[in-house]
PDB file of C-alpha atoms and ligand atoms in Angstrom:
ATOM      1  CA  MET D   5       0.000   0.000   0.000  1.00  0.00           C
ATOM      2  CA  LYS D   6       2.817   2.381   0.910  1.00  0.00           C
ATOM      3  CA  LYS D   7       4.517   1.626  -2.398  1.00  0.00           C
ATOM      4  CA  TYR D   8       1.300   2.383  -4.234  1.00  0.00           C
ATOM      5  CA  PHE D   9       1.055   5.841  -2.651  1.00  0.00           C
ATOM      6  CA  THR D  10       4.740   6.510  -3.309  1.00  0.00           C
ATOM      7  CA  THR D  11       4.188   5.765  -7.004  1.00  0.00           C
ATOM      8  CA  ILE D  12       1.160   8.073  -7.122  1.00  0.00           C
ATOM      9  CA  PHE D  13       3.186  10.789  -5.386  1.00  0.00           C
ATOM     10  CA  ILE D  14       6.104  10.489  -7.812  1.00  0.00           C
ATOM     11  CA  LEU D  15       3.703  10.546 -10.773  1.00  0.00           C
ATOM     12  CA  ALA D  16       1.985  13.645  -9.386  1.00  0.00           C
ATOM     13  CA  VAL D  17       5.295  15.457  -8.920  1.00  0.00           C
ATOM     14  CA  ALA D  18       6.499  14.454 -12.387  1.00  0.00           C
ATOM     15  CA  THR D  19       3.239  15.622 -13.982  1.00  0.00           C
ATOM     16  CA  THR D  20       3.438  18.930 -12.105  1.00  0.00           C
ATOM     17  CA  ASN D  21       6.957  19.503 -13.406  1.00  0.00           C
ATOM     18  CA  ILE D  22       5.976  18.833 -17.000  1.00  0.00           C
ATOM     19  CA  PHE D  23       2.865  20.984 -17.089  1.00  0.00           C
ATOM     20  CA  ALA D  24       3.702  23.755 -14.618  1.00  0.00           C
ATOM     21  CA  GLN D  25       7.201  25.020 -14.992  1.00  0.00           C
ATOM     22  CA  HIS D  26       6.559  28.073 -12.859  1.00  0.00           C
ATOM     23  CA  THR D  27       5.071  27.779  -9.411  1.00  0.00           C
ATOM     24  CA  LEU D  28       3.587  30.156  -6.876  1.00  0.00           C
ATOM     25  CA  ALA D  29       5.599  30.344  -3.647  1.00  0.00           C
ATOM     26  CA  PRO D  30       3.718  31.134  -0.452  1.00  0.00           C
ATOM     27  CA  LEU D  31       3.968  34.652   0.973  1.00  0.00           C
ATOM     28  CA  PRO D  32       7.065  34.978   3.206  1.00  0.00           C
ATOM     29  CA  TYR D  33       4.785  36.132   6.082  1.00  0.00           C
ATOM     30  CA  ALA D  34       1.205  35.767   7.237  1.00  0.00           C
ATOM     31  CA  TYR D  35      -1.567  37.421   5.211  1.00  0.00           C
ATOM     32  CA  ASP D  36      -2.265  39.780   8.109  1.00  0.00           C
ATOM     33  CA  ALA D  37       1.401  40.586   8.842  1.00  0.00           C
ATOM     34  CA  LEU D  38       1.216  43.990   7.145  1.00  0.00           C
ATOM     35  CA  GLU D  39      -1.907  45.148   9.024  1.00  0.00           C
ATOM     36  CA  PRO D  40      -3.092  47.827   9.476  1.00  0.00           C
ATOM     37  CA  TYR D  41      -1.083  49.357   6.613  1.00  0.00           C
ATOM     38  CA  ILE D  42      -1.980  46.717   4.054  1.00  0.00           C
ATOM     39  CA  ASP D  43      -4.986  44.620   4.991  1.00  0.00           C
ATOM     40  CA  LYS D  44      -5.286  40.848   5.144  1.00  0.00           C
ATOM     41  CA  THR D  45      -8.025  40.537   2.510  1.00  0.00           C
ATOM     42  CA  THR D  46      -6.028  42.562   0.002  1.00  0.00           C
ATOM     43  CA  MET D  47      -2.989  40.345   0.588  1.00  0.00           C
ATOM     44  CA  GLU D  48      -5.073  37.160   0.225  1.00  0.00           C
ATOM     45  CA  ILE D  49      -6.605  38.275  -3.065  1.00  0.00           C
ATOM     46  CA  HIS D  50      -3.394  39.833  -4.343  1.00  0.00           C
ATOM     47  CA  HIS D  51      -1.295  36.707  -3.742  1.00  0.00           C
ATOM     48  CA  ASP D  52      -3.781  33.837  -4.050  1.00  0.00           C
ATOM     49  CA  LYS D  53      -5.773  35.232  -6.985  1.00  0.00           C
ATOM     50  CA  HIS D  54      -3.806  37.868  -8.898  1.00  0.00           C
ATOM     51  CA  HIS D  55      -0.306  36.444  -8.531  1.00  0.00           C
ATOM     52  CA  ALA D  56      -1.618  32.906  -9.007  1.00  0.00           C
ATOM     53  CA  ALA D  57      -3.318  33.972 -12.238  1.00  0.00           C
ATOM     54  CA  TYR D  58      -0.045  35.341 -13.638  1.00  0.00           C
ATOM     55  CA  VAL D  59       1.636  32.001 -12.904  1.00  0.00           C
ATOM     56  CA  ASN D  60      -1.183  29.965 -14.446  1.00  0.00           C
ATOM     57  CA  ASN D  61      -1.494  32.187 -17.514  1.00  0.00           C
ATOM     58  CA  LEU D  62       2.269  32.150 -18.027  1.00  0.00           C
ATOM     59  CA  ASN D  63       2.413  28.364 -17.846  1.00  0.00           C
ATOM     60  CA  ALA D  64      -0.483  28.084 -20.311  1.00  0.00           C
ATOM     61  CA  ALA D  65       1.137  30.564 -22.726  1.00  0.00           C
ATOM     62  CA  ILE D  66       4.538  28.849 -22.838  1.00  0.00           C
ATOM     63  CA  LYS D  67       3.297  25.242 -22.752  1.00  0.00           C
ATOM     64  CA  GLY D  68       4.811  23.190 -25.562  1.00  0.00           C
ATOM     65  CA  THR D  69       7.032  26.060 -26.793  1.00  0.00           C
ATOM     66  CA  ASP D  70      10.751  26.778 -26.501  1.00  0.00           C
ATOM     67  CA  MET D  71       9.904  29.435 -23.929  1.00  0.00           C
ATOM     68  CA  GLU D  72       9.156  26.611 -21.490  1.00  0.00           C
ATOM     69  CA  LYS D  73      12.885  25.936 -21.183  1.00  0.00           C
ATOM     70  CA  LEU D  74      13.858  29.523 -20.391  1.00  0.00           C
ATOM     71  CA  SER D  75      14.134  31.218 -17.022  1.00  0.00           C
ATOM     72  CA  LEU D  76      12.106  34.376 -16.483  1.00  0.00           C
ATOM     73  CA  GLU D  77      15.316  36.428 -16.643  1.00  0.00           C
ATOM     74  CA  ALA D  78      16.205  34.844 -20.003  1.00  0.00           C
ATOM     75  CA  LEU D  79      12.710  35.656 -21.308  1.00  0.00           C
ATOM     76  CA  PHE D  80      13.046  39.293 -20.176  1.00  0.00           C
ATOM     77  CA  LYS D  81      16.304  39.762 -22.109  1.00  0.00           C
ATOM     78  CA  ASN D  82      14.403  39.211 -25.381  1.00  0.00           C
ATOM     79  CA  ILE D  83      10.860  39.939 -24.236  1.00  0.00           C
ATOM     80  CA  SER D  84      10.167  42.115 -27.318  1.00  0.00           C
ATOM     81  CA  LYS D  85      10.376  38.943 -29.432  1.00  0.00           C
ATOM     82  CA  TYR D  86       7.744  37.040 -27.437  1.00  0.00           C
ATOM     83  CA  PRO D  87       3.943  37.369 -27.382  1.00  0.00           C
ATOM     84  CA  MET D  88       2.408  40.101 -25.214  1.00  0.00           C
ATOM     85  CA  VAL D  89       0.673  37.468 -23.059  1.00  0.00           C
ATOM     86  CA  VAL D  90       4.129  36.199 -22.042  1.00  0.00           C
ATOM     87  CA  ARG D  91       5.444  39.722 -21.364  1.00  0.00           C
ATOM     88  CA  ASN D  92       2.453  40.492 -19.130  1.00  0.00           C
ATOM     89  CA  ASN D  93       2.340  37.224 -17.217  1.00  0.00           C
ATOM     90  CA  ALA D  94       6.072  36.510 -16.913  1.00  0.00           C
ATOM     91  CA  GLY D  95       6.440  40.106 -15.699  1.00  0.00           C
ATOM     92  CA  GLY D  96       3.493  39.679 -13.362  1.00  0.00           C
ATOM     93  CA  HIS D  97       4.930  36.521 -11.833  1.00  0.00           C
ATOM     94  CA  TRP D  98       8.494  37.813 -11.430  1.00  0.00           C
ATOM     95  CA  ASN D  99       7.461  41.261 -10.192  1.00  0.00           C
ATOM     96  CA  HIS D 100       5.125  39.952  -7.504  1.00  0.00           C
ATOM     97  CA  SER D 101       7.583  37.269  -6.333  1.00  0.00           C
ATOM     98  CA  LEU D 102      10.094  40.047  -5.680  1.00  0.00           C
ATOM     99  CA  PHE D 103       7.585  42.579  -4.352  1.00  0.00           C
ATOM    100  CA  TRP D 104       6.536  40.313  -1.463  1.00  0.00           C
ATOM    101  CA  GLN D 105      10.171  40.194  -0.298  1.00  0.00           C
ATOM    102  CA  PHE D 106      10.343  43.978   0.039  1.00  0.00           C
ATOM    103  CA  MET D 107       7.653  44.086   2.725  1.00  0.00           C
ATOM    104  CA  THR D 108       7.508  42.843   6.292  1.00  0.00           C
ATOM    105  CA  SER D 109       5.531  43.544   9.455  1.00  0.00           C
ATOM    106  CA  HIS D 110       5.923  47.111  10.763  1.00  0.00           C
ATOM    107  CA  ASP D 111       7.943  46.022  13.828  1.00  0.00           C
ATOM    108  CA  LYS D 112      10.512  44.315  11.567  1.00  0.00           C
ATOM    109  CA  SER D 113      10.738  47.138   8.999  1.00  0.00           C
ATOM    110  CA  GLY D 114      14.097  48.391  10.291  1.00  0.00           C
ATOM    111  CA  ALA D 115      16.180  51.033   8.526  1.00  0.00           C
ATOM    112  CA  PRO D 116      18.541  51.297   5.542  1.00  0.00           C
ATOM    113  CA  SER D 117      22.042  49.935   6.166  1.00  0.00           C
ATOM    114  CA  GLU D 118      24.891  52.431   6.461  1.00  0.00           C
ATOM    115  CA  LYS D 119      26.081  51.635   2.912  1.00  0.00           C
ATOM    116  CA  LEU D 120      22.611  52.027   1.429  1.00  0.00           C
ATOM    117  CA  LEU D 121      21.937  55.234   3.350  1.00  0.00           C
ATOM    118  CA  THR D 122      25.249  56.700   2.144  1.00  0.00           C
ATOM    119  CA  ALA D 123      24.288  55.885  -1.461  1.00  0.00           C
ATOM    120  CA  ILE D 124      20.779  57.342  -1.001  1.00  0.00           C
ATOM    121  CA  VAL D 125      22.211  60.585   0.408  1.00  0.00           C
ATOM    122  CA  LYS D 126      24.764  60.746  -2.442  1.00  0.00           C
ATOM    123  CA  ASP D 127      22.206  60.142  -5.216  1.00  0.00           C
ATOM    124  CA  PHE D 128      19.098  61.882  -3.804  1.00  0.00           C
ATOM    125  CA  GLY D 129      20.288  64.333  -1.119  1.00  0.00           C
ATOM    126  CA  SER D 130      18.566  62.663   1.853  1.00  0.00           C
ATOM    127  CA  LEU D 131      16.320  59.742   2.796  1.00  0.00           C
ATOM    128  CA  ASP D 132      13.312  62.088   2.826  1.00  0.00           C
ATOM    129  CA  LYS D 133      14.126  63.449  -0.627  1.00  0.00           C
ATOM    130  CA  PHE D 134      14.509  59.896  -1.923  1.00  0.00           C
ATOM    131  CA  LYS D 135      11.095  58.957  -0.528  1.00  0.00           C
ATOM    132  CA  GLU D 136       9.547  62.101  -2.051  1.00  0.00           C
ATOM    133  CA  GLN D 137      10.906  61.219  -5.479  1.00  0.00           C
ATOM    134  CA  PHE D 138       9.822  57.571  -5.175  1.00  0.00           C
ATOM    135  CA  ASN D 139       6.331  58.634  -4.002  1.00  0.00           C
ATOM    136  CA  ASP D 140       6.097  60.986  -6.962  1.00  0.00           C
ATOM    137  CA  ALA D 141       6.983  58.215  -9.439  1.00  0.00           C
ATOM    138  CA  ALA D 142       4.434  55.896  -7.790  1.00  0.00           C
ATOM    139  CA  ALA D 143       1.678  58.534  -7.695  1.00  0.00           C
ATOM    140  CA  LYS D 144       2.209  59.740 -11.272  1.00  0.00           C
ATOM    141  CA  ARG D 145       2.352  56.341 -12.976  1.00  0.00           C
ATOM    142  CA  PHE D 146      -0.841  56.615 -15.046  1.00  0.00           C
ATOM    143  CA  GLY D 147      -3.084  53.572 -14.812  1.00  0.00           C
ATOM    144  CA  SER D 148      -1.430  50.340 -13.707  1.00  0.00           C
ATOM    145  CA  GLY D 149       2.263  49.752 -13.120  1.00  0.00           C
ATOM    146  CA  TRP D 150       5.181  49.879 -10.734  1.00  0.00           C
ATOM    147  CA  ALA D 151       7.596  52.340  -9.129  1.00  0.00           C
ATOM    148  CA  TRP D 152      11.189  51.127  -8.768  1.00  0.00           C
ATOM    149  CA  LEU D 153      14.439  51.960  -7.057  1.00  0.00           C
ATOM    150  CA  ILE D 154      17.115  50.463  -9.265  1.00  0.00           C
ATOM    151  CA  VAL D 155      20.886  50.350  -9.196  1.00  0.00           C
ATOM    152  CA  ASN D 156      23.160  50.529 -12.202  1.00  0.00           C
ATOM    153  CA  ASN D 157      26.971  50.569 -11.750  1.00  0.00           C
ATOM    154  CA  GLY D 158      26.494  51.538  -8.103  1.00  0.00           C
ATOM    155  CA  LYS D 159      24.227  54.473  -8.913  1.00  0.00           C
ATOM    156  CA  LEU D 160      20.661  54.522  -7.613  1.00  0.00           C
ATOM    157  CA  SER D 161      17.768  55.829  -9.653  1.00  0.00           C
ATOM    158  CA  ILE D 162      13.978  55.871  -9.533  1.00  0.00           C
ATOM    159  CA  ILE D 163      11.845  54.835 -12.469  1.00  0.00           C
ATOM    160  CA  SER D 164       8.319  53.617 -13.130  1.00  0.00           C
ATOM    161  CA  THR D 165       7.031  51.066 -15.609  1.00  0.00           C
ATOM    162  CA  PRO D 166       3.561  50.417 -17.065  1.00  0.00           C
ATOM    163  CA  ASN D 167       1.547  47.213 -16.600  1.00  0.00           C
ATOM    164  CA  GLN D 168       3.846  44.314 -15.608  1.00  0.00           C
ATOM    165  CA  ASP D 169       6.982  45.597 -17.339  1.00  0.00           C
ATOM    166  CA  ASN D 170      10.215  45.666 -15.343  1.00  0.00           C
ATOM    167  CA  PRO D 171      13.757  47.078 -15.665  1.00  0.00           C
ATOM    168  CA  LEU D 172      15.170  43.696 -16.732  1.00  0.00           C
ATOM    169  CA  MET D 173      13.183  43.677 -19.965  1.00  0.00           C
ATOM    170  CA  ASP D 174      14.814  44.615 -23.253  1.00  0.00           C
ATOM    171  CA  ILE D 175      11.979  47.089 -23.864  1.00  0.00           C
ATOM    172  CA  ALA D 176      12.651  49.013 -20.611  1.00  0.00           C
ATOM    173  CA  GLU D 177      13.667  52.657 -21.176  1.00  0.00           C
ATOM    174  CA  VAL D 178      16.009  52.455 -18.191  1.00  0.00           C
ATOM    175  CA  LYS D 179      17.488  49.130 -17.124  1.00  0.00           C
ATOM    176  CA  GLY D 180      18.953  48.163 -13.783  1.00  0.00           C
ATOM    177  CA  THR D 181      18.813  45.838 -10.809  1.00  0.00           C
ATOM    178  CA  PRO D 182      15.726  46.438  -8.649  1.00  0.00           C
ATOM    179  CA  VAL D 183      16.398  47.069  -4.955  1.00  0.00           C
ATOM    180  CA  LEU D 184      12.882  48.261  -4.058  1.00  0.00           C
ATOM    181  CA  MET D 185       9.579  48.389  -5.860  1.00  0.00           C
ATOM    182  CA  LEU D 186       5.941  49.259  -5.301  1.00  0.00           C
ATOM    183  CA  ASP D 187       2.887  47.840  -7.016  1.00  0.00           C
ATOM    184  CA  VAL D 188       0.526  50.686  -7.909  1.00  0.00           C
ATOM    185  CA  TRP D 189      -2.117  48.590  -9.646  1.00  0.00           C
ATOM    186  CA  GLU D 190      -5.516  49.311  -8.080  1.00  0.00           C
ATOM    187  CA  HIS D 191      -5.755  45.648  -7.013  1.00  0.00           C
ATOM    188  CA  ALA D 192      -2.872  46.359  -4.588  1.00  0.00           C
ATOM    189  CA  TYR D 193      -4.797  48.930  -2.545  1.00  0.00           C
ATOM    190  CA  TYR D 194      -8.394  49.456  -3.680  1.00  0.00           C
ATOM    191  CA  LEU D 195     -10.208  47.516  -0.925  1.00  0.00           C
ATOM    192  CA  LYS D 196      -8.699  49.643   1.841  1.00  0.00           C
ATOM    193  CA  TYR D 197      -7.747  52.893   0.115  1.00  0.00           C
ATOM    194  CA  GLN D 198     -10.155  53.046  -2.872  1.00  0.00           C
ATOM    195  CA  ASN D 199      -8.970  55.928  -5.088  1.00  0.00           C
ATOM    196  CA  ARG D 200      -6.503  57.262  -2.488  1.00  0.00           C
ATOM    197  CA  ARG D 201      -3.289  55.902  -3.986  1.00  0.00           C
ATOM    198  CA  THR D 202      -1.136  58.467  -2.147  1.00  0.00           C
ATOM    199  CA  GLU D 203      -2.365  57.146   1.232  1.00  0.00           C
ATOM    200  CA  TYR D 204      -1.398  53.627   0.207  1.00  0.00           C
ATOM    201  CA  ILE D 205       2.053  54.832  -0.897  1.00  0.00           C
ATOM    202  CA  LYS D 206       2.527  56.564   2.478  1.00  0.00           C
ATOM    203  CA  ALA D 207       1.455  53.401   4.328  1.00  0.00           C
ATOM    204  CA  PHE D 208       3.884  51.283   2.284  1.00  0.00           C
ATOM    205  CA  TRP D 209       6.881  52.940   3.980  1.00  0.00           C
ATOM    206  CA  GLU D 210       5.673  51.527   7.328  1.00  0.00           C
ATOM    207  CA  VAL D 211       6.149  47.955   6.065  1.00  0.00           C
ATOM    208  CA  VAL D 212       9.246  48.268   3.869  1.00  0.00           C
ATOM    209  CA  ASN D 213      11.725  45.481   4.586  1.00  0.00           C
ATOM    210  CA  TRP D 214      14.856  47.652   4.794  1.00  0.00           C
ATOM    211  CA  ASN D 215      17.014  44.642   5.554  1.00  0.00           C
ATOM    212  CA  GLU D 216      16.039  43.110   2.192  1.00  0.00           C
ATOM    213  CA  VAL D 217      16.519  46.418   0.342  1.00  0.00           C
ATOM    214  CA  SER D 218      19.970  46.904   1.929  1.00  0.00           C
ATOM    215  CA  GLN D 219      21.045  43.326   1.192  1.00  0.00           C
ATOM    216  CA  ARG D 220      20.015  43.580  -2.457  1.00  0.00           C
ATOM    217  CA  PHE D 221      21.744  46.941  -2.853  1.00  0.00           C
ATOM    218  CA  GLU D 222      24.984  45.626  -1.329  1.00  0.00           C
ATOM    219  CA  ALA D 223      24.816  42.422  -3.419  1.00  0.00           C
ATOM    220  CA  SER D 224      24.473  44.528  -6.580  1.00  0.00           C
ATOM    221  CA  LEU D 225      27.838  46.187  -5.874  1.00  0.00           C
ATOM    222  CA  LYS D 226      29.736  42.887  -5.923  1.00  0.00           C
TER     223      LYS D 226
HETATM  224 MN1  MN3 X  21      -0.160  43.321  -8.153  1.00  0.00          MN
END
């Protein structure tokens, strides 16, 4: 009997690998960990429905094609050559997987490392001025998209992208390694903040995982 179940299990795993190259990882914290700044229901729907849909749609779009063998990063390098459904859903999957890492509960938010803070002061004048510029990019992104803090040759800059585009894609106006990002799609904030995107952006700073941001910035310098 045990052998029978083992066989079923192996078959199930094998089938999953063939038909679902990309998988949805669980959130790195509880759904309510970002309360009251970002509410539990929003996190449940955002991760379990929206992010899951990007993964499922991506897997369906690449099934049986050469794209199935490529990593998301490899797809992004030539994303202009692939169908729009792949650009949107590969971007959606990669962006959200990273976005979750940049948040944590308010009590664990911490502060930028000394190295990161020095770079922020050098490139933006001060931490407050950096936040102002990031908030501006997030608020002014028309429709759906993302605001990003990226690093390129040690220099920090702020950009925004439409839809699920990201600064790794060949179509990006400005490319770089993301060290912080914010989802400004309405699905990220509408339940709690409705049309008040600026309130959501302000709340985001209360749950930024500065340890993660600092680590990614310092790793980008190596
Ligand atoms: Mn989203």
